Structures are given as C-alpha cells and as structure tokens.
CSV table of C-alpha atoms and ligand atoms in Angstrom, one decimal:
chain,number,residue,atom,x,y,z
A,69,MET,CA,16.6,16.4,-2.3
A,70,TRP,CA,17.0,17.2,1.3
A,71,LEU,CA,13.6,16.0,2.0
A,72,LYS,CA,14.2,12.9,-0.1
A,73,SER,CA,17.3,11.9,1.9
A,74,TYR,CA,15.6,12.7,5.2
A,75,LEU,CA,12.8,10.3,4.2
A,76,SER,CA,15.1,7.5,3.1
A,77,PHE,CA,14.8,4.9,5.8
A,78,GLY,CA,17.3,2.3,4.6
A,79,PRO,CA,20.9,1.8,5.7
A,80,ASP,CA,21.9,4.7,3.5
A,81,ARG,CA,20.0,7.2,5.6
A,82,PRO,CA,22.3,10.1,6.4
A,83,ILE,CA,23.2,10.7,10.1
A,84,TRP,CA,21.8,14.2,10.1
A,85,ALA,CA,18.4,12.7,9.4
A,86,SER,CA,18.4,11.0,12.8
A,87,PHE,CA,19.4,14.3,14.4
A,88,ALA,CA,16.5,15.9,12.6
A,89,ASP,CA,14.1,13.2,14.0
A,90,ALA,CA,15.4,13.9,17.5
A,91,LEU,CA,14.9,17.7,17.0
A,92,PHE,CA,11.5,17.3,15.6
A,93,ALA,CA,10.6,15.1,18.6
A,94,LEU,CA,12.0,17.7,21.0
A,95,ARG,CA,10.2,20.8,19.4
A,96,VAL,CA,6.6,19.9,19.9
A,97,PRO,CA,3.7,22.2,20.7
A,98,CYS,CA,2.1,22.0,24.2
A,99,SER,CA,-0.8,20.0,22.8
A,100,GLU,CA,1.7,17.1,22.1
A,101,ARG,CA,3.5,17.0,25.4
A,102,ASN,CA,1.6,13.9,26.4
A,103,VAL,CA,3.0,12.0,23.5
A,104,ASP,CA,5.6,9.7,25.0
A,105,PRO,CA,9.0,11.0,23.7
A,106,ASP,CA,10.2,7.4,23.2
A,107,ILE,CA,7.7,6.8,20.5
A,108,ARG,CA,8.1,10.1,18.6
A,109,GLN,CA,9.7,8.5,15.6
A,110,ASN,CA,8.7,10.4,12.5
A,111,ILE,CA,6.2,13.1,11.9
A,112,PHE,CA,5.4,11.9,8.3
A,113,LEU,CA,4.6,8.4,9.4
A,114,GLN,CA,2.8,9.2,12.7
A,115,THR,CA,0.0,11.6,13.7
A,116,TRP,CA,1.7,13.6,16.4
A,117,ASN,CA,2.8,17.1,15.5
A,118,THR,CA,6.0,19.0,15.7
A,119,TYR,CA,6.3,22.8,15.5
A,120,THR,CA,5.9,23.9,11.8
A,121,ASN,CA,6.1,27.6,12.6
A,122,ASN,CA,9.1,29.8,13.7
A,123,MET,CA,9.3,27.8,17.0
A,124,GLN,CA,11.0,25.1,14.9
A,125,THR,CA,14.7,24.9,14.1
A,126,PRO,CA,15.0,27.0,10.9
A,127,ASP,CA,16.7,24.2,8.9
A,128,LEU,CA,13.9,21.8,9.9
A,129,LYS,CA,11.2,24.2,9.1
A,130,ILE,CA,12.6,24.2,5.5
A,131,LEU,CA,11.9,20.4,5.5
A,132,THR,CA,8.3,20.7,6.7
A,133,ASP,CA,7.6,23.7,4.4
A,134,THR,CA,9.0,21.8,1.4
A,135,ALA,CA,6.8,18.8,2.3
A,136,LYS,CA,3.8,21.0,2.5
A,137,LYS,CA,4.6,23.0,-0.6
A,138,PHE,CA,4.9,19.8,-2.8
A,139,GLY,CA,2.0,18.0,-1.3
A,140,LEU,CA,4.0,15.2,0.3
A,141,ARG,CA,2.0,12.4,1.8
A,142,ILE,CA,1.7,8.7,2.1
A,143,GLU,CA,-0.2,7.4,-0.9
A,144,GLY,CA,-0.4,4.2,-2.9
A,145,MET,CA,-2.9,1.5,-4.0
A,146,ALA,CA,-1.4,-1.3,-2.0
A,147,PHE,CA,1.9,-1.8,0.0
A,148,SER,CA,4.0,-4.9,0.6
A,149,ARG,CA,3.6,-6.7,3.9
A,150,SER,CA,7.2,-5.9,4.6
A,151,ILE,CA,6.5,-2.2,4.3
A,152,ILE,CA,3.3,-2.5,6.3
A,153,ARG,CA,5.2,-4.2,9.1
A,154,GLN,CA,7.9,-1.5,9.2
A,155,MET,CA,5.4,1.3,10.0
A,156,PRO,CA,5.4,2.7,13.5
A,157,ILE,CA,2.4,1.4,15.4
A,158,TRP,CA,2.1,4.2,18.0
A,159,TYR,CA,0.3,7.2,16.4
A,160,HIS,CA,0.2,5.2,13.1
A,161,LYS,CA,-0.6,7.8,10.5
A,162,GLU,CA,-3.3,5.7,8.8
A,163,ALA,CA,-4.9,3.9,11.8
A,164,ASP,CA,-8.3,4.7,13.2
A,165,SER,CA,-8.1,7.7,15.4
A,166,ILE,CA,-9.1,5.5,18.4
A,167,ILE,CA,-5.4,4.4,18.4
A,168,ARG,CA,-4.6,7.7,20.1
A,169,THR,CA,-6.6,6.5,23.2
A,170,LEU,CA,-4.5,3.3,23.5
A,171,ASN,CA,-1.3,5.0,24.5
A,172,HIS,CA,-1.4,5.3,28.2
A,173,THR,CA,-2.9,2.1,29.6
A,174,GLN,CA,-0.7,-0.1,31.9
A,175,ALA,CA,-0.4,-2.6,29.1
A,176,SER,CA,0.7,0.0,26.6
A,177,GLN,CA,3.3,1.3,28.9
A,178,CYS,CA,4.6,-2.3,29.2
A,179,LEU,CA,4.5,-2.7,25.5
A,180,LYS,CA,6.6,0.4,25.0
A,181,LYS,CA,9.1,0.1,27.9
A,182,ASN,CA,9.5,-3.7,28.4
A,183,HIS,CA,8.7,-5.2,25.1
A,184,ALA,CA,10.1,-2.3,23.1
A,185,VAL,CA,7.2,-2.5,20.7
A,186,ARG,CA,7.7,0.2,18.0
A,187,THR,CA,6.5,-1.2,14.7
A,188,VAL,CA,3.4,-2.9,13.3
A,189,GLY,CA,5.5,-6.0,12.9
A,190,ASP,CA,6.4,-6.0,16.7
A,191,THR,CA,2.8,-5.6,17.6
A,192,GLU,CA,1.6,-8.4,15.2
A,193,THR,CA,4.2,-10.8,16.7
A,194,LEU,CA,2.9,-10.3,20.2
A,195,ALA,CA,-0.8,-10.4,19.1
A,196,ASN,CA,-0.2,-13.7,17.3
A,197,MET,CA,0.9,-15.4,20.6
A,198,LEU,CA,-2.8,-15.4,21.6
A,199,GLN,CA,-3.3,-18.0,18.9
A,200,ASN,CA,-0.7,-20.3,20.5
A,201,ASP,CA,-2.6,-23.6,21.4
A,202,GLN,CA,-0.9,-23.8,24.8
A,203,HIS,CA,-1.9,-20.2,25.8
A,204,THR,CA,-4.7,-20.2,28.5
A,205,MET,CA,-5.9,-16.6,28.1
A,206,GLU,CA,-4.8,-15.6,31.6
A,207,ASN,CA,-2.0,-13.6,32.9
A,208,ASN,CA,-0.7,-16.5,35.0
A,209,CYS,CA,-0.5,-18.7,31.9
A,210,ASN,CA,2.7,-20.8,31.7
A,211,CYS,CA,2.8,-21.5,28.0
A,212,GLU,CA,6.1,-21.1,26.2
A,213,CYS,CA,5.4,-17.6,25.1
A,214,CYS,CA,4.3,-16.3,28.4
A,215,THR,CA,7.2,-17.9,30.2
A,216,HIS,CA,9.6,-16.2,27.8
A,217,LEU,CA,7.9,-12.8,28.1
A,218,ARG,CA,7.9,-13.0,31.9
A,219,THR,CA,11.6,-13.6,32.0
A,220,ASN,CA,13.1,-11.8,29.1
A,221,PRO,CA,11.3,-8.4,28.9
A,222,HIS,CA,10.2,-8.8,32.5
A,223,CYS,CA,6.5,-8.6,31.7
A,224,GLU,CA,4.2,-9.4,34.6
A,225,HIS,CA,1.0,-9.7,32.6
A,226,PRO,CA,1.8,-11.2,29.2
A,227,HIS,CA,-1.8,-12.0,28.4
A,228,SER,CA,-2.9,-8.3,28.9
A,229,CYS,CA,0.0,-7.2,26.7
A,230,MET,CA,-0.9,-9.6,23.9
A,231,LYS,CA,-4.5,-8.5,24.1
A,232,GLN,CA,-3.4,-4.8,24.0
A,233,ALA,CA,-1.2,-5.6,21.0
A,234,LEU,CA,-4.3,-7.1,19.2
A,235,LYS,CA,-6.3,-4.0,20.1
A,236,LEU,CA,-3.6,-1.8,18.5
A,237,ILE,CA,-3.4,-3.7,15.2
A,238,ASN,CA,-7.2,-3.9,15.1
A,239,THR,CA,-7.2,-0.1,14.5
A,240,LEU,CA,-5.4,-0.6,11.2
A,241,PRO,CA,-7.5,-0.3,8.0
A,242,PRO,CA,-7.2,-3.2,5.6
A,243,LYS,CA,-4.6,-1.6,3.4
A,244,TRP,CA,-2.3,-1.2,6.5
A,245,ASP,CA,-3.1,-4.5,8.3
A,246,PRO,CA,-0.5,-7.2,7.8
A,247,ARG,CA,-3.2,-9.8,8.4
A,248,SER,CA,-5.1,-8.8,5.3
A,249,ILE,CA,-5.0,-10.7,2.0
A,250,LEU,CA,-2.9,-8.3,0.1
A,251,PRO,CA,-2.6,-7.9,-3.7
A,252,GLU,CA,0.9,-9.1,-3.5
A,253,ASP,CA,-0.4,-12.5,-2.2
A,254,TYR,CA,-2.2,-13.3,-5.4
A,255,GLN,CA,-0.9,-11.0,-8.1
A,256,LYS,CA,2.0,-12.8,-9.6
A,257,LYS,CA,4.6,-11.5,-12.1
A,258,PRO,CA,3.3,-12.4,-15.5
A,259,GLN,CA,5.2,-15.2,-17.2
A,260,ARG,CA,6.7,-14.3,-20.6
A,261,THR,CA,5.9,-17.3,-22.8
A,262,ASP,CA,6.1,-15.8,-26.2
A,263,PRO,CA,9.3,-13.9,-27.1
A,264,ASP,CA,7.3,-11.7,-29.4
A,265,TRP,CA,4.8,-10.6,-26.7
A,266,ILE,CA,5.4,-8.6,-23.5
A,267,PRO,CA,2.5,-9.4,-21.1
A,268,PHE,CA,1.0,-6.5,-19.2
A,269,ASP,CA,2.3,-6.4,-15.6
A,270,ALA,CA,-0.8,-5.5,-13.6
A,271,ARG,CA,0.7,-5.6,-10.2
A,272,ILE,CA,-0.1,-2.6,-8.0
A,273,THR,CA,2.0,-3.2,-4.9
A,274,THR,CA,4.5,-0.7,-3.7
A,275,ASN,CA,7.6,-2.5,-2.7
A,276,GLY,CA,10.9,-1.4,-1.1
A,277,SER,CA,11.2,0.5,2.1
A,278,LEU,CA,9.2,3.0,4.1
A,279,ALA,CA,10.7,5.7,2.0
A,280,ASP,CA,8.7,4.4,-0.9
A,281,VAL,CA,5.3,5.1,0.6
A,282,PHE,CA,5.5,8.8,0.0
A,283,ARG,CA,4.3,10.7,-3.1
A,284,ILE,CA,4.6,14.3,-3.9
A,285,PHE,CA,2.3,16.6,-5.9
A,286,THR,CA,-0.7,14.8,-4.3
A,287,ASP,CA,-4.1,16.3,-4.6
A,288,SER,CA,-5.1,17.6,-1.1
A,289,SER,CA,-8.8,17.7,-2.2
A,290,VAL,CA,-8.8,13.9,-2.6
A,291,ILE,CA,-8.6,11.9,0.6
A,292,PRO,CA,-6.7,8.5,0.0
A,293,ILE,CA,-8.8,5.5,0.7
A,294,ASN,CA,-7.5,2.8,3.0
A,295,THR,CA,-9.6,-0.1,1.8
A,296,LEU,CA,-7.9,-2.7,-0.4
A,297,PRO,CA,-8.8,-3.1,-4.1
A,298,ASP,CA,-9.8,-6.7,-4.7
A,299,LEU,CA,-8.2,-7.6,-8.0
A,300,ARG,CA,-8.6,-11.4,-7.7
A,301,ARG,CA,-10.0,-12.6,-11.0
A,302,GLN,CA,-13.3,-14.3,-10.5
A,303,VAL,CA,-12.7,-16.9,-13.1
A,304,PRO,CA,-14.5,-20.3,-12.6
A,305,GLU,CA,-12.1,-23.2,-12.6
A,306,ASN,CA,-13.4,-24.8,-15.7
A,307,ALA,CA,-13.7,-21.6,-17.7
A,308,ASP,CA,-11.6,-21.4,-20.9
A,309,THR,CA,-8.6,-19.2,-20.9
A,310,GLY,CA,-10.4,-16.3,-22.4
A,311,ASN,CA,-8.1,-16.6,-25.5
A,312,ILE,CA,-9.8,-16.6,-28.8
A,313,ILE,CA,-8.1,-16.7,-32.3
A,314,VAL,CA,-9.8,-14.4,-34.8
A,315,ALA,CA,-9.0,-13.9,-38.4
A,316,THR,CA,-9.7,-10.5,-39.7
A,317,ASP,CA,-9.4,-8.9,-43.1
A,318,GLY,CA,-10.3,-5.7,-45.0
A,319,SER,CA,-11.1,-5.4,-48.7
A,320,CYS,CA,-11.8,-2.8,-51.2
A,321,TYR,CA,-13.4,-2.7,-54.6
A,322,ASN,CA,-11.9,-0.1,-56.9
A,323,ASN,CA,-9.2,0.7,-54.3
A,324,GLY,CA,-7.9,4.2,-54.9
A,325,GLU,CA,-10.8,5.2,-57.2
A,326,ASP,CA,-13.6,7.7,-56.5
A,327,ASN,CA,-16.1,4.8,-56.5
A,328,ALA,CA,-14.1,2.7,-54.0
A,329,ARG,CA,-16.2,0.7,-51.6
A,330,ALA,CA,-14.5,-1.0,-48.5
A,331,GLY,CA,-15.5,-3.8,-46.3
A,332,ALA,CA,-14.4,-5.7,-43.2
A,333,GLY,CA,-14.6,-9.3,-42.3
A,334,ILE,CA,-14.2,-11.4,-39.1
A,335,TYR,CA,-14.0,-15.2,-38.8
A,336,VAL,CA,-13.6,-17.4,-35.8
A,337,SER,CA,-15.0,-20.8,-36.8
A,338,PRO,CA,-18.0,-22.2,-38.8
A,339,ASP,CA,-21.3,-20.5,-37.5
A,340,HIS,CA,-19.5,-18.8,-34.6
A,341,GLN,CA,-21.5,-15.9,-33.3
A,342,MET,CA,-18.6,-13.5,-33.8
A,343,ASN,CA,-18.4,-14.1,-37.6
A,344,ARG,CA,-19.1,-10.9,-39.3
A,345,SER,CA,-18.9,-9.0,-42.5
A,346,ALA,CA,-19.5,-5.3,-42.7
A,347,LYS,CA,-19.5,-2.4,-45.2
A,348,LEU,CA,-17.5,0.6,-44.0
A,349,PRO,CA,-19.8,3.6,-43.5
A,350,LEU,CA,-19.2,6.3,-46.0
A,351,TYR,CA,-17.8,8.8,-43.5
A,352,ILE,CA,-14.8,6.5,-43.2
A,353,GLY,CA,-12.4,6.9,-46.1
A,354,GLN,CA,-13.0,3.9,-48.4
A,355,SER,CA,-9.7,2.1,-48.6
A,356,ASN,CA,-8.3,-1.4,-48.1
A,357,GLN,CA,-6.2,-0.2,-45.1
A,358,ASN,CA,-9.2,1.3,-43.4
A,359,GLY,CA,-11.0,-2.0,-44.0
A,360,GLU,CA,-8.3,-3.8,-42.2
A,361,ILE,CA,-8.3,-1.5,-39.2
A,362,VAL,CA,-12.1,-1.5,-38.9
A,363,ALA,CA,-12.0,-5.4,-38.9
A,364,ALA,CA,-9.5,-5.5,-36.1
A,365,LYS,CA,-11.3,-2.9,-34.1
A,366,LEU,CA,-14.7,-4.7,-34.5
A,367,ALA,CA,-13.1,-8.0,-33.5
A,368,ALA,CA,-11.6,-6.5,-30.3
A,369,GLU,CA,-15.0,-5.1,-29.4
A,370,LEU,CA,-16.9,-8.2,-30.0
A,371,ALA,CA,-14.4,-10.3,-28.1
A,372,ASP,CA,-14.3,-8.0,-25.0
B,988,ZN,ZN1,0.4,-18.0,27.6
B,989,ZN,ZN1,3.9,-6.7,29.1
B,990,ZN,ZN1,-5.8,-8.1,-45.9
C-alpha cells in the first residue's frame, strides 16, 4: 500500500512521496553522480539508480525491496498519448540506451535549465517547432517560435535546442513515442445497438495517470516488447459486415431410447455453401439436445 501511494502521481499524491523522491535522488551510488540532480525525478520511471542496499534510508529501502519482491515494473500493451507525454524524457526508462549520451551537450543543458524540459510532452512541443513553415533551420532564425524562445527562456540557439529535442524523442520506441499511431487513435468504444447484446470491448490502451503504467507480479524472464500491436482491421471498404444469419437445429429419432440417432442441420440460404446436415458420431450421446449444440458449434466453425 505504501508503494502504491508512492507511485500515485496525481493530485492525491501524499506529500511524503515527494520527500521520498528527493531522498532517492540524494542517495545515489558514485556511478550515478553525473546524473544531473535536477532531472532525477523517479527511479521507477527513469534508468538512473538509487542505493538499494543499506546505504539507503531504511524506510525507502522498504519501498525498493517491496517493488523488487513483487516484480513491479512498467508493463502494458499500449498507453494513452496523455500518459506517454507525462513520462520523464531524461533517462526515460523505455528509451533506447543512446538517450544516456544526450544528457550533457550544450543544447541539452539549455533544454534542462532554460526551457525546463522534463517530460516527453515538453520535448515533443519543442521538436514540433522545427515543422513551423516560417522556421529557417538556423539559430539566427526570426520566426515566431524562435523569437519567443530567445526572449522568454533566454535561449541563444533555439534551432539547436529544437534539434536536440527531436533527437531525444527519436530514442523512444513506438509504444512510447507520442507521434506514433496508437491503438487509442483507431480503437473506438463499441456501440451498443441491441439491448440484448453486450459487444466485446477490444480496446487495449492503458488510460489514467503515470501511476497506471505499473504492474506487479510480472515475470522477470519475459522482457516486455516496446513495439505497438497493429490492431487496425484490414477490411476492404466494400466488404460485407461479416455478419451472417444461420439457422441451426438438432433432431433425434427415438429420443431417449437405446436406438436413438441424432443429427444436426445448418441452413443459410438456398444452395449456400455453409448449408449442412450431419449425423452425430456415436461417441457423442445421441440426444436432441446434443444435436442442437453440435449444429451451433459447426455453424460457428464454418462461419469463422
Ligand atoms: Zn525559427
Ligand atoms: Zn535552448
Ligand atoms: Zn430444435
């Protein structure tokens, strides 16, 4: 429960959780000293390490131990663009490891200090400015964006910073890249048209906040994949809806007697290739009910 409230990133996040973050960021092994303290946001969302041994504050060690014990990690088939944009960009947990080499250039220092870039969303906004028609791809450009960046965050080389922002988001795999076509873009909530039927909701996107990207009891031997599943249905425009109405029936001679013989029938339309009649094999109990079930099963298999 402790870990759960620590990992809730919404407005309800307890104050102690922010202290925990600050302490985690303070208690880092020597190998992590070059990680800019300003961007040490969260050890579960980023790849920098904190002490997990006795060098750590005992109460915080309970947190990391619990996380380890229960196999806590980021996992999910797809995430909403809103969640993707909230992820920290620096040391992004799911980015290509090359992102760790992009921390200390002049442009990156400017992104951190002047532009206050922290999240994937911040980075994306800056990278998108490269697509502004008026932008001249030079640091002395006077387009609206560049003028703004030069005055407000006091950036002396807006073009270099935009390019660096683009480099940073280019390290994100498709599942974590806000520019990807995500399942949420094409998977819509199924419409309930018939009050007697509940349509299957096949949407796979994890919504909510960053707290919702975590799973426990994960299998450490399975590495999560960061490609996106393509669930767009490849249905030609003029194809029929895939719906078919089939009449099925079961029958039985001498139902209930030792010499009972059951059969099944399927009918779609005159001379339809799915029309069938079948005798039930003798290893299936010969009854009217079994005839009905076999007919329905056969119809489902043929229609598939
Ligand atoms: Zn410009
Ligand atoms: Zn800059
Ligand atoms: Zn019947």
